[in-house]
């Protein structure tokens, strides 16, 4: 009996992890009928986001109060990855044949894994990202100031946006020049980068406006151009200060090997004994996280505007659009929702295994997808149930399949066998879902 | 790639277009002169880099390439105005010139960068390089000032059959010559520059319509095209002077291409996304390994290789049927994941069947090393031969065998594509329900596609085992399946030439460009995303596929329809 209980505990732990990731697959599939193959990588990046937060702010500490902040860091990392992925790669392919997004997803998956492997120990790329972000910040700030010009109008072309983009880019170029001269953060150079960026950016933006005047549909006055330049210069310099004072100070570990995950009081440490059953503290954390998340998820889906919007879109996107639901935004929310849960899963995986690596997303993602299919893909509660069932089955298979084909080396095989069996005999899954035929 | 055999005889007067700026043409001629003159001068102070570009009036390899581009530009300029104007009525000389000018400029800029990075700084660039660069810029500028003209339809251009056949053969010879030259380049910069040259010339030939004409000609002489392509491939080892380095890469490319071609049947024709295809290659390889005379082989029976080949591919096909028969009922996305799961099951099983966790079949993670050379009918593939004074080593033997294999695979592919079965597959791919309603046996055909694909992969696998002399589970991971898929996507789904091209690019570039091997996978992922975003139909697009990916493009639809009618008329 002890053995059975032990495997039950193991299975529930494993299953909770699968369930947390599986929700991401099922939410996205329910709304856009896309298997977001790269979701496993979102999970992996969540774990790395948590580690990054720890290394940046709390290196060497182990108080339990760090944990929520680590989870927030993980969420920021994974949500921004997932949203960027949707915006850059999936949205342009929304009406393409179904092969295209799937291949894109494989590409993203490989890209993200390699990116973490190669660049985690070299934080220089964040400076480039900050520069790009600064241009975006400048552009949006300018857009807010130029109230008369609607730049999101479908007719708008690049030359309508040229003054704002020129202003932001000009400011960022000045910042690059200043920082190439001296990378140190001293009052003189900070002021030089900001003031010089604002001035030159304004000039560049005005120049761009004059040059494109012949084609432009809207004219943008000096105020928004100057605003864009100032915002971009400020953002770029703040990014640089963060980079120099915070990011560059840390000794980043190489992601080519496994990286040890920080140990936190209360949730890691000596295991608890209940009768003959050993329960890891991190296991309790995982199961508790799943429980809390399920309640919140139920609340979100059924009791908020966005959640109901999601339900409506998954039932009928066209009608939902006619009813005034912003389908694009709902899709972004779906990706973000999956990423939030994946981030929590990433943290608990790190706590359980005591280490993380760039490859961890692949197999976990595949298993989680199996779980989603098992529960009925598109059905959110199905994903939770499917995850738990899959975890239990794996644990029990390890224990109770006799002979040489039992044991932990074959448990992955059994998980995939289950995937195939479910798809063949009950493609709608355990709880059932509307099966969308997209062939 | 340098031959510009074009229909000269039959052009009537050129249709009148908008006049360009009068200065454009002389400017272009001046550009050509400068580019050629610069190439005869020294480009680099340092004679030890890029195969010596430092001697005046004795152009090195890269300089000759620049001269070739400049001379092509001259031919096109003369077709605009001058003795070859009759040619200009057929060829889009301006488009070709724009490509050549821009391409030569990029090429020269890269040359300058290469010299600056290989030795220390721009100081080592000699004036010749700058002269050529200015010439290239002049060509580009003049091409953009020249007017675009109305052209006659190239499908009407008919020349004597012997001439068409000759130009196809010459084209193949040029490809062979260029491949041998490019592969012979040792350092990475020279190789990259040679590739840029090749790309520029090919794109320019496409732009100005020479390739369209070659396409029409090869439509009329299909046999000649196939035969000359195989002759060129057959002659390739004889250009290598017994060097094994390139031959080993070539055999790998061929195995990869043969496997990708098999997958092309499944993905490209039938539209079934198979993400575990490498498992079929693996099962063939494992069968061959365990039945070989290796000391680590686990099966006591060692039949002759032809039998092993059949068994291996039969085993793979059986796996295909086992995995296919239940799962083909589910819709497309699910199939992708199931096949992926199957691939993982295969890898785990090969990993685990080591005697501890199951019967000992595969030696687990160690795999089966020490597989002896192939022997077919007393011919040992490890032996070296000397033919016509040229040494042909071990890899060459395998190369020829694989050439036969890929010939078979292509034959199967082409025959199936043009048969009732192939049409059924296309119908299924485009609309399964409609196909079923029209009486296509959807399930049977899907299963057939799966089984044939698996069979061909198994066939390739049995040879691969002997050629690599070892098999192990980590050769058959998901990433390899993704690579195969990428070769198809990159080249163009459902085409023969495209997939061969894609496989060659994906296998050859990482081998030759070792310096970016660290970033190989990163770029690979990015490439997949960008391809799907900007050119989902691949480099060599099958027209039908192109239409599938650009449904709203009415002009393209009309074009494709007209092309189809023209082909039928020609028959």
PDB file of C-alpha atoms in Angstrom, chain A residues 49-61 66 69-70 73 76 242 245-247 250 252:
ATOM      1  CA  UNK A  49      13.319  33.863 -16.255  1.00  0.00           C
ATOM      2  CA  UNK A  50      12.971  32.794 -12.635  1.00  0.00           C
ATOM      3  CA  UNK A  51      16.661  31.956 -12.449  1.00  0.00           C
ATOM      4  CA  UNK A  52      17.541  35.301 -14.008  1.00  0.00           C
ATOM      5  CA  UNK A  53      15.437  37.162 -11.471  1.00  0.00           C
ATOM      6  CA  UNK A  54      17.172  35.309  -8.691  1.00  0.00           C
ATOM      7  CA  UNK A  55      20.651  35.995 -10.009  1.00  0.00           C
ATOM      8  CA  UNK A  56      19.887  39.655 -10.638  1.00  0.00           C
ATOM      9  CA  UNK A  57      18.400  40.571  -7.294  1.00  0.00           C
ATOM     10  CA  UNK A  58      18.817  37.862  -4.684  1.00  0.00           C
ATOM     11  CA  UNK A  59      21.949  35.919  -5.434  1.00  0.00           C
ATOM     12  CA  UNK A  60      22.919  33.965  -2.318  1.00  0.00           C
ATOM     13  CA  UNK A  61      19.678  34.461  -0.403  1.00  0.00           C
ATOM     14  CA  UNK A  66      11.884  35.591  -2.969  1.00  0.00           C
ATOM     15  CA  UNK A  69       9.148  37.644  -7.150  1.00  0.00           C
ATOM     16  CA  UNK A  70      10.861  34.830  -9.010  1.00  0.00           C
ATOM     17  CA  UNK A  73      10.054  37.306 -13.257  1.00  0.00           C
ATOM     18  CA  UNK A  76       7.404  38.349 -17.509  1.00  0.00           C
ATOM     19  CA  UNK A 242      20.007  48.890 -16.176  1.00  0.00           C
ATOM     20  CA  UNK A 245      24.506  48.572 -13.217  1.00  0.00           C
ATOM     21  CA  UNK A 246      22.547  45.362 -13.025  1.00  0.00           C
ATOM     22  CA  UNK A 247      22.869  42.899 -15.866  1.00  0.00           C
ATOM     23  CA  UNK A 250      26.242  39.309 -12.705  1.00  0.00           C
ATOM     24  CA  UNK A 252      26.033  34.458 -15.855  1.00  0.00           C
TER      25      UNK A 252
END
